[in-house]
mmCIF file of C-alpha atoms and ligand atoms in Angstrom:
data_model
loop_
_atom_site.group_PDB
_atom_site.id
_atom_site.type_symbol
_atom_site.label_atom_id
_atom_site.label_comp_id
_atom_site.label_asym_id
_atom_site.label_seq_id
_atom_site.Cartn_x
_atom_site.Cartn_y
_atom_site.Cartn_z
ATOM 1 C CA UNK A 153 86.843 95.966 68.915
ATOM 2 C CA UNK A 154 87.746 94.776 72.592
ATOM 3 C CA UNK A 155 90.865 95.717 73.619
ATOM 4 C CA UNK A 156 91.775 92.870 76.539
ATOM 5 C CA UNK A 157 95.440 94.011 76.927
ATOM 6 C CA UNK A 158 93.422 97.902 77.793
ATOM 7 C CA UNK A 159 90.306 96.803 79.471
ATOM 8 C CA UNK A 160 92.140 93.981 81.763
ATOM 9 C CA UNK A 161 93.691 96.651 83.385
ATOM 10 C CA UNK A 162 90.068 97.260 85.757
ATOM 11 C CA UNK A 163 91.915 94.770 87.526
ATOM 12 C CA UNK A 164 94.023 96.467 90.133
ATOM 13 C CA UNK A 165 96.881 93.551 90.379
ATOM 14 C CA UNK A 166 98.148 94.989 86.881
ATOM 15 C CA UNK A 167 98.498 98.744 87.646
ATOM 16 C CA UNK A 168 101.236 100.343 89.345
ATOM 17 C CA UNK A 169 103.660 97.884 88.032
ATOM 18 C CA UNK A 170 106.401 99.787 88.500
ATOM 19 C CA UNK A 171 106.310 98.575 92.380
ATOM 20 C CA UNK A 172 108.655 95.895 90.919
ATOM 21 C CA UNK A 173 111.295 98.601 90.556
ATOM 22 C CA UNK A 174 110.689 99.987 93.956
ATOM 23 C CA UNK A 175 110.921 96.502 95.408
ATOM 24 C CA UNK A 176 114.385 95.978 93.869
ATOM 25 C CA UNK A 177 115.394 99.313 95.247
ATOM 26 C CA UNK A 178 114.733 98.311 98.665
ATOM 27 C CA UNK A 179 116.691 94.951 97.863
ATOM 28 C CA UNK A 180 119.529 97.815 97.398
ATOM 29 C CA UNK A 181 119.759 96.799 93.566
ATOM 30 C CA UNK A 182 120.457 98.979 90.860
ATOM 31 C CA UNK A 183 118.906 99.387 87.376
ATOM 32 C CA UNK A 184 121.732 97.214 86.255
ATOM 33 C CA UNK A 185 122.660 94.795 88.658
ATOM 34 C CA UNK A 186 122.097 90.813 88.046
ATOM 35 C CA UNK A 187 119.259 88.838 90.207
ATOM 36 C CA UNK A 188 118.623 85.832 91.017
ATOM 37 C CA UNK A 189 115.185 84.120 90.951
ATOM 38 C CA UNK A 190 114.786 83.801 94.915
ATOM 39 C CA UNK A 191 115.595 87.823 95.271
ATOM 40 C CA UNK A 192 112.381 88.232 93.594
ATOM 41 C CA UNK A 193 109.840 85.288 94.690
ATOM 42 C CA UNK A 194 108.533 87.808 97.046
ATOM 43 C CA UNK A 195 106.891 90.172 94.388
ATOM 44 C CA UNK A 196 107.194 88.717 90.993
ATOM 45 C CA UNK A 197 104.516 85.455 91.540
ATOM 46 C CA UNK A 198 100.729 86.744 90.793
ATOM 47 C CA UNK A 199 98.959 83.257 92.535
ATOM 48 C CA UNK A 200 98.950 81.763 95.628
ATOM 49 C CA UNK A 201 101.649 80.079 97.261
ATOM 50 C CA UNK A 202 104.135 81.595 94.740
ATOM 51 C CA UNK A 203 106.780 79.426 94.136
ATOM 52 C CA UNK A 204 105.553 76.259 95.892
ATOM 53 C CA UNK A 205 102.697 76.259 93.896
ATOM 54 C CA UNK A 206 104.779 76.459 90.863
ATOM 55 C CA UNK A 207 107.123 73.530 91.896
ATOM 56 C CA UNK A 208 104.077 71.223 92.643
ATOM 57 C CA UNK A 209 103.398 71.683 88.870
ATOM 58 C CA UNK A 210 107.666 70.799 87.972
ATOM 59 C CA UNK A 211 107.271 67.658 89.969
ATOM 60 C CA UNK A 212 103.399 66.453 89.178
ATOM 61 C CA UNK A 213 104.316 66.901 85.330
ATOM 62 C CA UNK A 214 107.981 65.557 85.750
ATOM 63 C CA UNK A 215 109.219 68.704 83.830
ATOM 64 C CA UNK A 216 113.150 67.992 83.069
ATOM 65 C CA UNK A 217 115.612 69.546 80.819
ATOM 66 C CA UNK A 218 113.919 67.727 77.862
ATOM 67 C CA UNK A 219 110.759 69.462 78.488
ATOM 68 C CA UNK A 220 109.380 72.063 76.638
ATOM 69 C CA UNK A 221 106.897 74.774 78.215
ATOM 70 C CA UNK A 222 104.472 77.001 77.596
ATOM 71 C CA UNK A 223 102.893 79.360 80.304
ATOM 72 C CA UNK A 224 99.370 81.298 79.385
ATOM 73 C CA UNK A 225 99.260 84.177 81.125
ATOM 74 C CA UNK A 226 102.934 84.957 82.476
ATOM 75 C CA UNK A 227 102.376 88.170 84.318
ATOM 76 C CA UNK A 228 105.956 89.699 85.467
ATOM 77 C CA UNK A 229 107.613 86.210 84.605
ATOM 78 C CA UNK A 230 107.927 84.513 87.645
ATOM 79 C CA UNK A 231 106.674 81.063 87.237
ATOM 80 C CA UNK A 232 108.293 80.600 84.145
ATOM 81 C CA UNK A 233 111.703 81.579 85.352
ATOM 82 C CA UNK A 234 111.266 79.413 88.205
ATOM 83 C CA UNK A 235 110.444 76.372 85.954
ATOM 84 C CA UNK A 236 113.513 77.188 83.884
ATOM 85 C CA UNK A 237 115.534 77.477 86.299
ATOM 86 C CA UNK A 238 114.724 74.347 88.403
ATOM 87 C CA UNK A 239 114.034 71.821 85.218
ATOM 88 C CA UNK A 240 116.723 73.749 82.874
ATOM 89 C CA UNK A 241 114.022 73.310 80.256
ATOM 90 C CA UNK A 242 112.755 75.551 77.613
ATOM 91 C CA UNK A 243 109.758 77.956 78.731
ATOM 92 C CA UNK A 244 107.667 80.255 76.263
ATOM 93 C CA UNK A 245 106.223 82.655 78.726
ATOM 94 C CA UNK A 246 103.200 84.602 76.882
ATOM 95 C CA UNK A 247 101.719 87.694 78.202
ATOM 96 C CA UNK A 248 98.762 89.768 77.144
ATOM 97 C CA UNK A 249 100.233 93.052 78.348
ATOM 98 C CA UNK A 250 103.033 94.683 76.890
ATOM 99 C CA UNK A 251 104.247 96.547 79.940
ATOM 100 C CA UNK A 252 104.338 93.103 81.735
ATOM 101 C CA UNK A 253 105.983 91.613 79.407
ATOM 102 C CA UNK A 254 108.837 93.994 79.135
ATOM 103 C CA UNK A 255 109.177 93.708 82.905
ATOM 104 C CA UNK A 256 109.261 90.126 82.824
ATOM 105 C CA UNK A 257 111.774 89.949 79.743
ATOM 106 C CA UNK A 258 114.174 92.431 81.937
ATOM 107 C CA UNK A 259 113.980 90.500 84.877
ATOM 108 C CA UNK A 260 114.849 87.458 82.962
ATOM 109 C CA UNK A 261 117.618 88.520 81.251
ATOM 110 C CA UNK A 262 118.987 89.984 84.513
ATOM 111 C CA UNK A 263 118.651 86.545 86.245
ATOM 112 C CA UNK A 264 120.600 85.011 83.090
ATOM 113 C CA UNK A 265 117.337 82.879 81.944
ATOM 114 C CA UNK A 266 117.218 84.420 78.332
ATOM 115 C CA UNK A 267 118.598 81.492 76.673
ATOM 116 C CA UNK A 268 116.128 79.002 78.297
ATOM 117 C CA UNK A 269 113.404 81.446 78.530
ATOM 118 C CA UNK A 270 111.323 82.888 75.424
ATOM 119 C CA UNK A 271 109.228 85.976 76.467
ATOM 120 C CA UNK A 272 105.900 86.644 74.077
ATOM 121 C CA UNK A 273 103.613 89.090 74.075
ATOM 122 C CA UNK A 274 100.184 88.890 72.725
ATOM 123 C CA UNK A 275 96.751 87.101 73.362
ATOM 124 C CA UNK A 276 96.812 83.647 73.365
ATOM 125 C CA UNK A 277 93.510 83.115 71.306
ATOM 126 C CA UNK A 278 95.225 84.596 67.968
ATOM 127 C CA UNK A 279 98.960 83.994 68.745
ATOM 128 C CA UNK A 280 100.626 82.641 65.512
ATOM 129 C CA UNK A 281 102.561 79.268 66.635
ATOM 130 C CA UNK A 282 104.043 78.157 63.417
ATOM 131 C CA UNK A 283 104.252 74.681 63.843
ATOM 132 C CA UNK A 284 105.430 74.862 67.684
ATOM 133 C CA UNK A 285 104.230 72.184 70.165
ATOM 134 C CA UNK A 286 105.076 71.876 73.780
ATOM 135 C CA UNK A 287 105.298 69.115 76.091
ATOM 136 C CA UNK A 288 103.173 70.604 78.851
ATOM 137 C CA UNK A 289 101.001 74.106 79.053
ATOM 138 C CA UNK A 290 100.527 75.538 82.640
ATOM 139 C CA UNK A 291 98.837 78.439 83.338
ATOM 140 C CA UNK A 292 98.228 79.921 86.854
ATOM 141 C CA UNK A 293 95.356 82.419 87.337
ATOM 142 C CA UNK A 294 95.119 83.092 83.668
ATOM 143 C CA UNK A 295 92.671 81.447 82.154
ATOM 144 C CA UNK A 296 89.441 82.522 83.770
ATOM 145 C CA UNK A 297 90.232 85.860 81.894
ATOM 146 C CA UNK A 298 89.667 84.089 78.456
ATOM 147 C CA UNK A 299 86.009 84.080 77.086
ATOM 148 C CA UNK A 300 86.290 80.929 74.926
ATOM 149 C CA UNK A 301 87.465 78.149 76.707
ATOM 150 C CA UNK A 302 86.085 75.892 73.742
ATOM 151 C CA UNK A 303 88.673 77.677 71.273
ATOM 152 C CA UNK A 304 91.368 77.693 73.829
ATOM 153 C CA UNK A 305 91.577 74.302 74.484
ATOM 154 C CA UNK A 306 91.237 73.579 70.772
ATOM 155 C CA UNK A 307 94.233 75.469 70.223
ATOM 156 C CA UNK A 308 96.081 74.297 73.373
ATOM 157 C CA UNK A 309 95.213 70.920 71.958
ATOM 158 C CA UNK A 310 96.933 71.555 68.788
ATOM 159 C CA UNK A 311 99.888 72.937 70.777
ATOM 160 C CA UNK A 312 100.578 69.960 72.848
ATOM 161 C CA UNK A 313 102.484 66.579 71.608
ATOM 162 C CA UNK A 314 100.983 63.405 72.351
ATOM 163 C CA UNK A 315 100.272 62.496 75.689
ATOM 164 C CA UNK A 316 100.693 66.713 76.217
ATOM 165 C CA UNK A 317 99.551 67.916 79.935
ATOM 166 C CA UNK A 318 97.776 70.952 80.834
ATOM 167 C CA UNK A 319 97.976 72.111 84.334
ATOM 168 C CA UNK A 320 96.392 75.229 85.694
ATOM 169 C CA UNK A 321 95.515 76.731 88.830
ATOM 170 C CA UNK A 322 92.124 78.792 88.094
ATOM 171 C CA UNK A 323 89.143 80.399 89.539
ATOM 172 C CA UNK A 324 85.413 79.140 88.991
ATOM 173 C CA UNK A 325 81.901 80.120 90.280
ATOM 174 C CA UNK A 326 80.776 77.920 93.638
ATOM 175 C CA UNK A 327 77.094 79.719 93.500
ATOM 176 C CA UNK A 328 75.426 81.480 90.862
ATOM 177 C CA UNK A 329 76.103 85.606 90.721
ATOM 178 C CA UNK A 330 73.509 88.416 90.880
ATOM 179 C CA UNK A 331 74.028 90.271 87.913
ATOM 180 C CA UNK A 332 75.459 92.807 90.219
ATOM 181 C CA UNK A 333 78.465 90.392 91.566
ATOM 182 C CA UNK A 334 78.655 89.457 88.027
ATOM 183 C CA UNK A 335 79.724 92.805 87.002
ATOM 184 C CA UNK A 336 82.055 93.226 90.155
ATOM 185 C CA UNK A 337 84.020 90.601 89.306
ATOM 186 C CA UNK A 338 84.012 91.088 85.470
ATOM 187 C CA UNK A 339 85.642 94.172 86.500
ATOM 188 C CA UNK A 340 87.623 93.911 89.354
ATOM 189 C CA UNK A 341 88.480 90.490 88.407
ATOM 190 C CA UNK A 342 88.400 90.861 84.531
ATOM 191 C CA UNK A 343 86.407 87.521 84.748
ATOM 192 C CA UNK A 344 85.477 86.479 81.681
ATOM 193 C CA UNK A 345 84.524 82.377 82.326
ATOM 194 C CA UNK A 346 83.896 81.214 85.574
ATOM 195 C CA UNK A 347 82.075 77.872 85.012
ATOM 196 C CA UNK A 348 81.204 76.075 88.331
ATOM 197 C CA UNK A 349 83.302 73.025 89.211
ATOM 198 C CA UNK A 350 81.834 70.139 87.550
ATOM 199 C CA UNK A 351 81.447 72.038 84.369
ATOM 200 C CA UNK A 352 84.703 72.957 84.302
ATOM 201 C CA UNK A 353 85.878 69.650 84.519
ATOM 202 C CA UNK A 354 83.206 68.540 81.396
ATOM 203 C CA UNK A 355 84.645 71.218 79.239
ATOM 204 C CA UNK A 356 87.982 69.911 79.071
ATOM 205 C CA UNK A 357 86.752 66.014 78.621
ATOM 206 C CA UNK A 358 84.390 67.226 75.532
ATOM 207 C CA UNK A 359 87.658 68.887 74.279
ATOM 208 C CA UNK A 360 89.210 65.497 74.321
ATOM 209 C CA UNK A 361 91.814 65.966 77.697
ATOM 210 C CA UNK A 362 91.140 62.978 80.023
ATOM 211 C CA UNK A 363 91.295 64.314 83.582
ATOM 212 C CA UNK A 364 94.587 63.251 85.798
ATOM 213 C CA UNK A 365 93.840 65.433 89.075
ATOM 214 C CA UNK A 366 91.192 67.759 89.671
ATOM 215 C CA UNK A 367 91.253 69.572 93.382
ATOM 216 C CA UNK A 368 89.094 71.958 94.869
ATOM 217 C CA UNK A 369 91.085 74.760 96.497
ATOM 218 C CA UNK A 370 88.496 77.310 97.252
ATOM 219 C CA UNK A 371 88.814 76.903 101.339
ATOM 220 C CA UNK A 372 92.840 77.276 101.140
ATOM 221 C CA UNK A 373 92.594 80.270 98.970
ATOM 222 C CA UNK A 374 90.572 81.962 101.115
ATOM 223 C CA UNK A 375 92.727 81.424 103.909
ATOM 224 C CA UNK A 376 95.670 82.409 101.862
ATOM 225 C CA UNK A 377 93.868 85.567 100.482
ATOM 226 C CA UNK A 378 92.474 86.396 104.289
ATOM 227 C CA UNK A 379 96.385 86.270 105.405
ATOM 228 C CA UNK A 380 97.500 88.215 102.514
ATOM 229 C CA UNK A 381 95.369 90.909 103.029
ATOM 230 C CA UNK A 382 96.148 90.997 107.034
ATOM 231 C CA UNK A 383 99.688 90.632 106.153
ATOM 232 C CA UNK A 384 99.634 93.814 103.828
ATOM 233 C CA UNK A 385 97.565 95.941 106.025
ATOM 234 C CA UNK A 386 100.074 95.116 108.950
ATOM 235 C CA UNK A 387 102.807 96.278 106.962
ATOM 236 C CA UNK A 388 101.079 99.315 105.643
ATOM 237 C CA UNK A 389 103.549 102.005 107.039
ATOM 238 C CA UNK A 390 106.341 99.892 105.466
ATOM 239 C CA UNK A 391 104.341 99.510 101.825
ATOM 240 C CA UNK A 392 103.473 103.542 101.305
ATOM 241 C CA UNK A 393 107.370 103.957 102.362
ATOM 242 C CA UNK A 394 108.252 101.709 99.583
ATOM 243 C CA UNK A 395 105.753 102.772 97.060
ATOM 244 C CA UNK A 396 103.215 105.495 97.589
ATOM 245 C CA UNK A 397 99.906 105.747 99.828
ATOM 246 C CA UNK A 398 97.990 105.213 95.819
ATOM 247 C CA UNK A 399 99.828 101.970 95.344
ATOM 248 C CA UNK A 400 99.033 100.537 98.602
ATOM 249 C CA UNK A 401 95.325 101.789 98.102
ATOM 250 C CA UNK A 402 95.177 100.216 94.937
ATOM 251 C CA UNK A 403 96.441 96.616 96.293
ATOM 252 C CA UNK A 404 94.904 96.868 99.756
ATOM 253 C CA UNK A 405 91.603 97.385 97.870
ATOM 254 C CA UNK A 406 92.401 94.652 95.088
ATOM 255 C CA UNK A 407 93.682 92.092 98.414
ATOM 256 C CA UNK A 408 89.976 92.906 100.112
ATOM 257 C CA UNK A 409 87.877 92.103 97.147
ATOM 258 C CA UNK A 410 89.158 89.190 96.310
ATOM 259 C CA UNK A 411 89.325 87.947 99.795
ATOM 260 C CA UNK A 412 85.906 88.651 99.920
ATOM 261 C CA UNK A 413 84.890 87.013 96.920
ATOM 262 C CA UNK A 414 86.306 83.980 98.539
ATOM 263 C CA UNK A 415 85.023 84.189 102.357
ATOM 264 C CA UNK A 416 81.565 84.901 100.367
ATOM 265 C CA UNK A 417 81.783 81.303 99.241
ATOM 266 C CA UNK A 418 80.831 82.455 95.636
ATOM 267 C CA UNK A 419 84.300 82.489 94.057
ATOM 268 C CA UNK A 420 85.751 79.369 94.270
ATOM 269 C CA UNK A 421 89.569 78.176 93.133
ATOM 270 C CA UNK A 422 90.474 74.757 90.953
ATOM 271 C CA UNK A 423 93.470 73.057 90.625
ATOM 272 C CA UNK A 424 93.594 70.793 87.012
ATOM 273 C CA UNK A 425 95.927 68.619 85.565
ATOM 274 C CA UNK A 426 94.421 66.561 82.240
ATOM 275 C CA UNK A 427 96.115 64.800 79.352
ATOM 276 C CA UNK A 428 95.758 65.021 75.986
ATOM 277 C CA UNK A 429 93.855 61.959 74.825
ATOM 278 C CA UNK A 430 93.143 61.979 71.281
HETATM 279 C C1 LIG B 235 97.014 87.004 87.862
HETATM 280 S S1 LIG B 235 97.818 87.048 86.470
HETATM 281 C C2 LIG B 235 99.329 85.407 86.597
HETATM 282 C C3 LIG B 235 100.204 85.883 85.801
HETATM 283 C C4 LIG B 235 101.533 84.513 86.291
HETATM 284 N N1 LIG B 235 100.699 83.365 86.202
HETATM 285 C C5 LIG B 235 101.993 84.290 87.796
HETATM 286 O O1 LIG B 235 101.411 83.600 88.450
HETATM 287 O O2 LIG B 235 102.383 84.881 88.452
HETATM 288 C C6 LIG B 235 97.601 86.403 84.813
HETATM 289 C C7 LIG B 235 97.661 86.953 83.729
HETATM 290 O O3 LIG B 235 97.474 86.421 82.553
HETATM 291 C C8 LIG B 235 97.323 87.476 81.631
HETATM 292 N N2 LIG B 235 96.370 87.298 80.446
HETATM 293 C C9 LIG B 235 95.028 87.332 80.206
HETATM 294 N N3 LIG B 235 94.495 87.131 79.554
HETATM 295 C C10 LIG B 235 95.123 86.456 78.140
HETATM 296 C C11 LIG B 235 95.587 86.406 76.990
HETATM 297 N N4 LIG B 235 94.316 86.132 76.381
HETATM 298 N N5 LIG B 235 96.831 85.934 76.625
HETATM 299 C C12 LIG B 235 97.870 85.748 77.295
HETATM 300 N N6 LIG B 235 97.985 86.329 78.395
HETATM 301 C C13 LIG B 235 96.579 86.585 79.218
HETATM 302 C C14 LIG B 235 96.917 88.661 82.008
HETATM 303 O O4 LIG B 235 97.710 89.971 81.191
HETATM 304 C C15 LIG B 235 98.338 88.478 83.662
HETATM 305 O O5 LIG B 235 99.282 89.025 83.349
#
């Protein structure tokens, strides 16, 4: 049986997660200290352009205090906390990896957001949702990890109310991959579903969604990941002091690998907003 929660650790972004606590220590925060989401933004957002990207979704989806939102693949909980705090709405944050989910829940408690934000641990594909529904499903760099897009969209459609919205920033494949490149992306990025851009849209349409916005983010993210890598290398001594050499090497290796994928022209980024239409 496939153990996604374990196998996904082949992607080095998901190892050394004690780096969150080391960053908090660097901020002078003890284990019990209360926190503000703004203090976490530099290290609790595992996607591109941090809270700006999340605020874009809050604005374009018109998320308000009356909205209920589900995030698929919530990581350390950064996007979900930003949404809950900015919109004062109810958010369910679903995360596959138990260790990340534990960190996320603790950070949410320390930010005083537990009454709005419900952290759940599990695989989106076999979570029991009973009769829960949401106005919006959001996801940053998570659904490319999930192989069965047809089933993912069927479940999403059932979870969304009438006119419910699906928003994602995700990865796609720009050029066909050689077997060795495919293998590298399966391990280094734990990529399980990377259609081309047109197929990406068509799969949503075939699942009964109307595309409201689709934007190719590839050039933007190639530049973002280049700058991220350069910045990380420039601060090598600081990162080794705050974390350790092993963590530095894991993160540097991951940032370098991802940047190479974008620069090769093989890996692309997409922003997609779609409305449930039937
Ligand atoms: C790149 S991280 C992004 C985390 C968060 N969205 C953010 O931007 O900060 C993607 C997350 O999706 C989670 N994930 C992958 N497959 C999942 C699944 N089937 N169900 C729930 N979460 C999943 C991973 O464990 C990982 O933490």
